[in-house]
CSV table of N, CA and C in Angstrom, one decimal:
chain,number,residue,atom,x,y,z
G,1,MET,N,-17.9,99.8,7.2
G,1,MET,CA,-18.3,100.9,8.0
G,1,MET,C,-18.7,100.4,9.4
G,2,ALA,N,-18.1,101.0,10.4
G,2,ALA,CA,-18.4,100.6,11.8
G,2,ALA,C,-19.7,101.2,12.2
G,3,TRP,N,-20.4,100.4,13.0
G,3,TRP,CA,-21.7,100.9,13.6
G,3,TRP,C,-21.4,101.3,15.1
G,4,PHE,N,-21.9,102.4,15.5
G,4,PHE,CA,-21.6,102.9,16.9
G,4,PHE,C,-22.9,103.1,17.6
G,5,ARG,N,-22.9,102.9,18.9
G,5,ARG,CA,-24.0,103.2,19.8
G,5,ARG,C,-24.1,104.7,19.9
G,6,LYS,N,-25.2,105.2,20.5
G,6,LYS,CA,-25.4,106.6,20.8
G,6,LYS,C,-24.4,107.2,21.7
G,7,ASP,N,-23.8,106.3,22.5
G,7,ASP,CA,-22.8,106.9,23.4
G,7,ASP,C,-21.4,106.9,22.8
G,8,GLY,N,-21.3,106.6,21.5
G,8,GLY,CA,-20.1,106.7,20.7
G,8,GLY,C,-19.2,105.5,20.8
G,9,THR,N,-19.6,104.4,21.5
G,9,THR,CA,-18.8,103.2,21.6
G,9,THR,C,-19.2,102.3,20.5
G,10,ASP,N,-18.2,101.4,20.1
G,10,ASP,CA,-18.5,100.4,19.1
G,10,ASP,C,-19.5,99.4,19.7
G,11,ARG,N,-20.4,98.9,18.9
G,11,ARG,CA,-21.5,98.1,19.4
G,11,ARG,C,-21.0,96.7,19.9
G,12,GLY,N,-19.7,96.4,19.5
G,12,GLY,CA,-19.1,95.2,20.0
G,12,GLY,C,-19.8,93.9,19.5
G,13,SER,N,-19.5,92.8,20.1
G,13,SER,CA,-20.0,91.5,19.6
G,13,SER,C,-20.9,91.0,20.7
G,14,ALA,N,-22.2,91.0,20.4
G,14,ALA,CA,-23.2,90.5,21.4
G,14,ALA,C,-23.2,88.9,21.2
G,15,ALA,N,-23.7,88.2,22.2
G,15,ALA,CA,-23.7,86.8,22.2
G,15,ALA,C,-24.6,86.3,21.0
G,16,SER,N,-25.6,87.1,20.7
G,16,SER,CA,-26.5,86.6,19.6
G,16,SER,C,-25.9,86.9,18.2
G,17,ASP,N,-24.8,87.6,18.1
G,17,ASP,CA,-24.1,87.9,16.9
G,17,ASP,C,-23.5,86.6,16.3
G,18,THR,N,-23.2,85.6,17.2
G,18,THR,CA,-22.6,84.4,16.7
G,18,THR,C,-23.7,83.4,16.2
G,19,ASP,N,-24.9,83.7,16.5
G,19,ASP,CA,-26.0,82.8,16.0
G,19,ASP,C,-26.2,83.0,14.5
G,20,VAL,N,-26.7,82.0,13.8
G,20,VAL,CA,-27.0,82.1,12.4
G,20,VAL,C,-28.1,83.1,12.2
G,21,HIS,N,-27.8,84.1,11.3
G,21,HIS,CA,-28.8,85.1,11.0
G,21,HIS,C,-29.9,84.4,10.2
G,22,PRO,N,-31.2,84.9,10.3
G,22,PRO,CA,-32.3,84.3,9.6
G,22,PRO,C,-32.1,84.3,8.1
G,23,LEU,N,-31.4,85.3,7.6
G,23,LEU,CA,-31.1,85.3,6.1
G,23,LEU,C,-30.2,84.3,5.7
G,24,GLN,N,-29.2,84.0,6.6
G,24,GLN,CA,-28.3,82.9,6.3
G,24,GLN,C,-29.0,81.5,6.3
G,25,GLN,N,-30.0,81.4,7.2
G,25,GLN,CA,-30.7,80.2,7.3
G,25,GLN,C,-31.5,80.0,6.0
G,26,VAL,N,-32.1,81.1,5.5
G,26,VAL,CA,-32.8,81.0,4.2
G,26,VAL,C,-31.9,80.7,3.1
G,27,ALA,N,-30.7,81.3,3.1
G,27,ALA,CA,-29.7,81.0,2.0
G,27,ALA,C,-29.3,79.6,2.1
G,28,ALA,N,-29.1,79.0,3.3
G,28,ALA,CA,-28.7,77.6,3.4
G,28,ALA,C,-29.8,76.7,2.9
G,29,SER,N,-31.0,77.0,3.2
G,29,SER,CA,-32.1,76.1,2.7
G,29,SER,C,-32.3,76.3,1.2
G,30,ASP,N,-32.1,77.5,0.7
G,30,ASP,CA,-32.2,77.7,-0.7
G,30,ASP,C,-31.1,76.9,-1.4
G,31,LEU,N,-29.9,76.9,-0.9
G,31,LEU,CA,-28.8,76.2,-1.4
G,31,LEU,C,-29.1,74.7,-1.4
G,32,GLU,N,-29.6,74.2,-0.3
G,32,GLU,CA,-29.9,72.7,-0.2
G,32,GLU,C,-31.0,72.4,-1.3
G,33,ARG,N,-32.0,73.2,-1.4
G,33,ARG,CA,-33.0,73.0,-2.4
G,33,ARG,C,-32.5,73.1,-3.8
G,34,ALA,N,-31.6,74.0,-4.1
G,34,ALA,CA,-31.0,74.1,-5.4
G,34,ALA,C,-30.2,72.9,-5.7
G,35,LEU,N,-29.4,72.4,-4.8
G,35,LEU,CA,-28.6,71.2,-5.0
G,35,LEU,C,-29.5,70.0,-5.2
G,36,ALA,N,-30.6,69.9,-4.4
G,36,ALA,CA,-31.5,68.7,-4.6
G,36,ALA,C,-32.2,68.8,-6.0
G,37,ASP,N,-32.5,70.0,-6.4
G,37,ASP,CA,-33.1,70.2,-7.7
G,37,ASP,C,-32.2,69.9,-8.8
G,38,ARG,N,-30.9,70.2,-8.6
G,38,ARG,CA,-29.9,69.9,-9.6
G,38,ARG,C,-29.7,68.4,-9.8
G,39,GLN,N,-29.7,67.7,-8.7
G,39,GLN,CA,-29.6,66.2,-8.7
G,39,GLN,C,-30.8,65.6,-9.4
G,40,ALA,N,-32.0,66.1,-9.1
G,40,ALA,CA,-33.2,65.6,-9.8
G,40,ALA,C,-33.2,65.9,-11.3
G,41,LEU,N,-32.7,67.0,-11.7
G,41,LEU,CA,-32.6,67.3,-13.1
G,41,LEU,C,-31.6,66.5,-13.8
G,42,ILE,N,-30.5,66.2,-13.1
G,42,ILE,CA,-29.4,65.3,-13.7
G,42,ILE,C,-30.0,63.9,-13.9
G,43,GLN,N,-30.7,63.4,-12.9
G,43,GLN,CA,-31.3,62.1,-13.0
G,43,GLN,C,-32.3,62.0,-14.1
G,44,MET,N,-33.1,63.1,-14.3
G,44,MET,CA,-34.1,63.2,-15.4
G,44,MET,C,-33.4,63.2,-16.7
G,45,CYS,N,-32.3,63.9,-16.8
G,45,CYS,CA,-31.6,63.9,-18.1
G,45,CYS,C,-31.0,62.5,-18.4
G,46,LEU,N,-30.5,61.8,-17.4
G,46,LEU,CA,-29.9,60.5,-17.6
G,46,LEU,C,-31.1,59.5,-18.1
G,47,TYR,N,-32.2,59.7,-17.5
G,47,TYR,CA,-33.4,58.9,-17.9
G,47,TYR,C,-33.7,59.2,-19.3
G,48,ALA,N,-33.7,60.4,-19.7
G,48,ALA,CA,-34.1,60.8,-21.1
G,48,ALA,C,-33.0,60.3,-22.1
G,49,LEU,N,-31.7,60.4,-21.7
G,49,LEU,CA,-30.6,59.9,-22.5
G,49,LEU,C,-30.8,58.4,-22.8
G,50,ASP,N,-31.2,57.6,-21.8
G,50,ASP,CA,-31.3,56.2,-21.9
G,50,ASP,C,-32.4,55.8,-22.9
G,51,ARG,N,-33.3,56.8,-23.1
G,51,ARG,CA,-34.5,56.5,-24.0
G,51,ARG,C,-34.5,57.2,-25.3
G,52,ALA,N,-33.6,58.1,-25.4
G,52,ALA,CA,-33.5,59.0,-26.7
G,52,ALA,C,-33.2,58.1,-27.9
G,53,ARG,N,-33.9,58.3,-28.9
G,53,ARG,CA,-33.7,57.6,-30.2
G,53,ARG,C,-32.9,58.4,-31.2
G,54,SER,N,-32.8,59.7,-30.9
G,54,SER,CA,-32.1,60.6,-31.9
G,54,SER,C,-30.7,60.9,-31.4
G,55,GLY,N,-29.7,60.7,-32.3
G,55,GLY,CA,-28.3,61.0,-31.9
G,55,GLY,C,-28.2,62.4,-31.6
G,56,GLY,N,-28.9,63.3,-32.3
G,56,GLY,CA,-28.9,64.7,-32.0
G,56,GLY,C,-29.4,65.1,-30.6
G,57,VAL,N,-30.4,64.4,-30.2
G,57,VAL,CA,-30.9,64.7,-28.8
G,57,VAL,C,-29.9,64.2,-27.8
G,58,VAL,N,-29.3,63.0,-28.0
G,58,VAL,CA,-28.3,62.5,-27.1
G,58,VAL,C,-27.2,63.5,-27.0
G,59,GLU,N,-26.7,63.9,-28.1
G,59,GLU,CA,-25.6,64.9,-28.2
G,59,GLU,C,-25.9,66.2,-27.4
G,60,ARG,N,-27.1,66.7,-27.6
G,60,ARG,CA,-27.5,67.9,-27.0
G,60,ARG,C,-27.6,67.8,-25.5
G,61,LEU,N,-28.2,66.7,-25.0
G,61,LEU,CA,-28.3,66.4,-23.6
G,61,LEU,C,-26.9,66.3,-23.0
G,62,GLU,N,-26.0,65.5,-23.6
G,62,GLU,CA,-24.7,65.4,-23.1
G,62,GLU,C,-23.9,66.7,-23.0
G,63,GLU,N,-24.1,67.5,-24.1
G,63,GLU,CA,-23.4,68.9,-24.0
G,63,GLU,C,-24.0,69.7,-22.9
G,64,GLY,N,-25.3,69.7,-22.7
G,64,GLY,CA,-25.8,70.4,-21.5
G,64,GLY,C,-25.3,69.9,-20.2
G,65,LEU,N,-25.3,68.6,-20.0
G,65,LEU,CA,-24.8,68.0,-18.8
G,65,LEU,C,-23.3,68.4,-18.6
G,66,ALA,N,-22.5,68.3,-19.7
G,66,ALA,CA,-21.1,68.6,-19.6
G,66,ALA,C,-20.9,70.1,-19.2
G,67,ALA,N,-21.8,71.0,-19.6
G,67,ALA,CA,-21.7,72.4,-19.2
G,67,ALA,C,-21.8,72.6,-17.7
G,68,ILE,N,-22.4,71.7,-17.0
G,68,ILE,CA,-22.5,71.8,-15.6
G,68,ILE,C,-21.6,70.9,-14.8
G,69,GLY,N,-20.7,70.2,-15.5
G,69,GLY,CA,-19.7,69.3,-14.9
G,69,GLY,C,-20.1,67.9,-14.9
G,70,VAL,N,-21.1,67.4,-15.6
G,70,VAL,CA,-21.5,66.0,-15.6
G,70,VAL,C,-20.9,65.5,-17.0
G,71,LYS,N,-20.0,64.6,-16.8
G,71,LYS,CA,-19.2,64.1,-18.0
G,71,LYS,C,-19.7,62.7,-18.4
G,72,ALA,N,-19.9,62.4,-19.7
G,72,ALA,CA,-20.2,61.1,-20.2
G,72,ALA,C,-18.9,60.2,-20.1
G,73,LEU,N,-19.0,59.0,-19.7
G,73,LEU,CA,-17.9,58.1,-19.6
G,73,LEU,C,-18.0,57.0,-20.6
G,74,ARG,N,-17.1,57.0,-21.6
G,74,ARG,CA,-17.0,55.9,-22.6
G,74,ARG,C,-15.5,55.5,-22.6
G,75,PRO,N,-15.1,54.5,-21.8
G,75,PRO,CA,-13.7,54.2,-21.6
G,75,PRO,C,-13.1,53.2,-22.7
G,76,ASP,N,-13.6,53.2,-23.9
G,76,ASP,CA,-13.1,52.4,-24.9
G,76,ASP,C,-11.6,52.5,-25.1
G,77,GLY,N,-10.9,51.4,-25.1
G,77,GLY,CA,-9.4,51.5,-25.2
G,77,GLY,C,-8.7,51.6,-23.9
G,78,GLU,N,-9.4,51.9,-22.8
G,78,GLU,CA,-8.7,52.0,-21.5
G,78,GLU,C,-8.6,50.6,-20.8
G,79,ARG,N,-7.7,50.5,-19.9
G,79,ARG,CA,-7.7,49.3,-19.1
G,79,ARG,C,-8.9,49.2,-18.2
G,80,PHE,N,-9.5,48.0,-18.2
G,80,PHE,CA,-10.7,47.8,-17.3
G,80,PHE,C,-10.3,48.0,-15.9
G,81,ASP,N,-11.2,48.7,-15.2
G,81,ASP,CA,-11.0,49.0,-13.8
G,81,ASP,C,-12.3,48.7,-13.1
G,82,PRO,N,-12.4,47.6,-12.3
G,82,PRO,CA,-13.7,47.3,-11.7
G,82,PRO,C,-14.2,48.3,-10.7
G,83,ALA,N,-13.4,49.2,-10.2
G,83,ALA,CA,-13.8,50.3,-9.4
G,83,ALA,C,-14.5,51.4,-10.1
G,84,ARG,N,-14.3,51.5,-11.5
G,84,ARG,CA,-14.9,52.5,-12.3
G,84,ARG,C,-15.8,52.0,-13.4
G,85,HIS,N,-15.7,50.7,-13.7
G,85,HIS,CA,-16.4,50.1,-14.8
G,85,HIS,C,-17.1,48.9,-14.4
G,86,GLU,N,-18.2,48.6,-15.1
G,86,GLU,CA,-19.0,47.4,-14.9
G,86,GLU,C,-18.8,46.5,-16.1
G,87,ALA,N,-18.4,45.3,-15.9
G,87,ALA,CA,-18.2,44.3,-17.0
G,87,ALA,C,-19.5,43.8,-17.5
G,88,GLY,N,-19.9,44.0,-18.7
G,88,GLY,CA,-21.1,43.4,-19.3
G,88,GLY,C,-20.9,42.2,-20.1
G,89,GLY,N,-19.6,42.0,-20.5
G,89,GLY,CA,-19.3,40.9,-21.4
G,89,GLY,C,-17.8,40.9,-21.7
G,90,ALA,N,-17.5,39.8,-22.4
G,90,ALA,CA,-16.1,39.7,-22.8
G,90,ALA,C,-16.0,39.3,-24.3
G,91,VAL,N,-14.9,39.8,-24.9
G,91,VAL,CA,-14.6,39.4,-26.3
G,91,VAL,C,-13.3,38.7,-26.3
G,92,PRO,N,-13.2,37.4,-26.8
G,92,PRO,CA,-12.0,36.7,-26.8
G,92,PRO,C,-11.0,37.3,-27.8
G,93,THR,N,-9.7,37.3,-27.3
G,93,THR,CA,-8.6,37.8,-28.2
G,93,THR,C,-7.4,36.9,-28.0
G,94,ASP,N,-6.6,36.9,-29.1
G,94,ASP,CA,-5.3,36.2,-29.1
G,94,ASP,C,-4.2,37.1,-28.8
G,95,ASP,N,-4.5,38.4,-28.8
G,95,ASP,CA,-3.5,39.5,-28.6
G,95,ASP,C,-3.3,39.7,-27.1
G,96,PRO,N,-2.2,39.3,-26.5
G,96,PRO,CA,-2.0,39.5,-25.1
G,96,PRO,C,-2.0,41.0,-24.7
G,97,ALA,N,-1.7,41.9,-25.6
G,97,ALA,CA,-1.7,43.4,-25.3
G,97,ALA,C,-3.1,43.9,-25.1
G,98,LEU,N,-4.1,43.2,-25.6
G,98,LEU,CA,-5.5,43.6,-25.5
G,98,LEU,C,-6.2,43.0,-24.3
G,99,ASP,N,-5.6,42.0,-23.7
G,99,ASP,CA,-6.2,41.4,-22.5
G,99,ASP,C,-6.5,42.4,-21.4
G,100,GLY,N,-7.8,42.6,-21.0
G,100,GLY,CA,-8.1,43.5,-19.9
G,100,GLY,C,-8.4,44.9,-20.4
G,101,ILE,N,-8.4,45.1,-21.7
G,101,ILE,CA,-8.7,46.4,-22.3
G,101,ILE,C,-10.2,46.5,-22.6
G,102,VAL,N,-10.8,47.7,-22.4
G,102,VAL,CA,-12.2,47.8,-22.8
G,102,VAL,C,-12.3,47.9,-24.3
G,103,ALA,N,-13.1,46.9,-24.8
G,103,ALA,CA,-13.3,46.8,-26.3
G,103,ALA,C,-14.4,47.8,-26.7
G,104,GLU,N,-15.5,47.9,-25.9
G,104,GLU,CA,-16.6,48.7,-26.3
G,104,GLU,C,-17.4,49.1,-25.0
G,105,THR,N,-18.0,50.3,-25.1
G,105,THR,CA,-18.9,50.7,-24.0
G,105,THR,C,-20.3,50.4,-24.5
G,106,GLU,N,-21.0,49.5,-23.7
G,106,GLU,CA,-22.4,49.1,-24.0
G,106,GLU,C,-23.4,50.1,-23.5
G,107,VAL,N,-23.2,50.7,-22.2
G,107,VAL,CA,-24.0,51.7,-21.7
G,107,VAL,C,-23.1,52.8,-21.1
G,108,THR,N,-23.3,54.0,-21.6
G,108,THR,CA,-22.5,55.1,-21.2
G,108,THR,C,-22.7,55.4,-19.7
G,109,GLY,N,-21.5,55.6,-19.0
G,109,GLY,CA,-21.5,56.0,-17.6
G,109,GLY,C,-21.5,57.5,-17.5
G,110,PHE,N,-21.6,58.0,-16.3
G,110,PHE,CA,-21.6,59.4,-16.0
G,110,PHE,C,-20.9,59.7,-14.7
G,111,ALA,N,-20.2,60.9,-14.7
G,111,ALA,CA,-19.6,61.3,-13.4
G,111,ALA,C,-19.9,62.8,-13.3
G,112,ASP,N,-20.3,63.2,-12.1
G,112,ASP,CA,-20.6,64.6,-11.7
G,112,ASP,C,-19.3,65.1,-11.1
G,113,HIS,N,-18.5,65.8,-11.8
G,113,HIS,CA,-17.2,66.2,-11.4
G,113,HIS,C,-16.4,64.9,-11.1
G,114,ASP,N,-16.0,64.7,-9.8
G,114,ASP,CA,-15.3,63.5,-9.5
G,114,ASP,C,-16.1,62.4,-8.9
G,115,ARG,N,-17.4,62.6,-8.8
G,115,ARG,CA,-18.3,61.7,-8.2
G,115,ARG,C,-19.0,60.8,-9.3
G,116,LEU,N,-18.8,59.5,-9.2
G,116,LEU,CA,-19.3,58.6,-10.2
G,116,LEU,C,-20.8,58.5,-9.9
G,117,LEU,N,-21.6,58.8,-11.0
G,117,LEU,CA,-23.1,58.7,-10.9
G,117,LEU,C,-23.5,57.3,-11.3
G,118,ARG,N,-22.9,56.9,-12.4
G,118,ARG,CA,-23.3,55.6,-13.0
G,118,ARG,C,-22.0,55.1,-13.7
G,119,ALA,N,-21.6,53.8,-13.3
G,119,ALA,CA,-20.5,53.2,-14.0
G,119,ALA,C,-20.9,52.8,-15.4
G,120,PRO,N,-20.0,53.0,-16.4
G,120,PRO,CA,-20.2,52.5,-17.7
G,120,PRO,C,-20.2,51.0,-17.7
G,121,ILE,N,-21.1,50.4,-18.5
G,121,ILE,CA,-21.1,49.0,-18.7
G,121,ILE,C,-20.3,48.7,-19.9
G,122,VAL,N,-19.3,47.8,-19.8
G,122,VAL,CA,-18.4,47.7,-20.9
G,122,VAL,C,-18.2,46.2,-21.3
G,123,THR,N,-17.7,46.0,-22.5
G,123,THR,CA,-17.3,44.7,-23.0
G,123,THR,C,-15.7,44.8,-22.9
G,124,VAL,N,-15.1,43.7,-22.4
G,124,VAL,CA,-13.7,43.7,-22.2
G,124,VAL,C,-13.0,42.6,-23.0
G,125,TYR,N,-11.9,42.9,-23.6
G,125,TYR,CA,-11.1,41.9,-24.2
G,125,TYR,C,-10.6,40.9,-23.2
G,126,ALA,N,-10.6,39.6,-23.5
G,126,ALA,CA,-10.1,38.6,-22.6
G,126,ALA,C,-9.3,37.6,-23.4
G,127,LYS,N,-8.1,37.3,-22.9
G,127,LYS,CA,-7.2,36.4,-23.6
G,127,LYS,C,-7.9,35.0,-23.8
G,128,ARG,N,-7.9,34.6,-25.0
G,128,ARG,CA,-8.5,33.3,-25.4
G,128,ARG,C,-7.7,32.2,-24.7
G,129,ASN,N,-8.4,31.2,-24.1
G,129,ASN,CA,-7.7,30.1,-23.6
G,129,ASN,C,-7.3,29.1,-24.7
G,130,SER,N,-6.1,28.7,-24.7
G,130,SER,CA,-5.6,27.8,-25.8
G,130,SER,C,-5.8,26.4,-25.5
């Protein structure tokens, strides 16, 4: 719906119309606060996961995090990638096909959508020296 002045003309675009409206400023600060709160809650959940003694609690926390886009990373069976994984140890193998493959995840990693929050710490198969 167009707004008109008393003289019947369109109110046009005043210079101040390009400025950010106070409600937009409130919305932007609310968004920044909500994003900061989200990050704080994610970090608190990761802290709780690291200390949880119940498999059910761990499962429930991971399900809740997954619902908001935070995925647990357990790369067992994948090729080791130093850009995405942290090597915590090695397991010797005589099978050349296993060389460089993640044998086990020692500490679960997490990614928030595409952003790595914490790299998983893994044990990697390494070809035994003969």
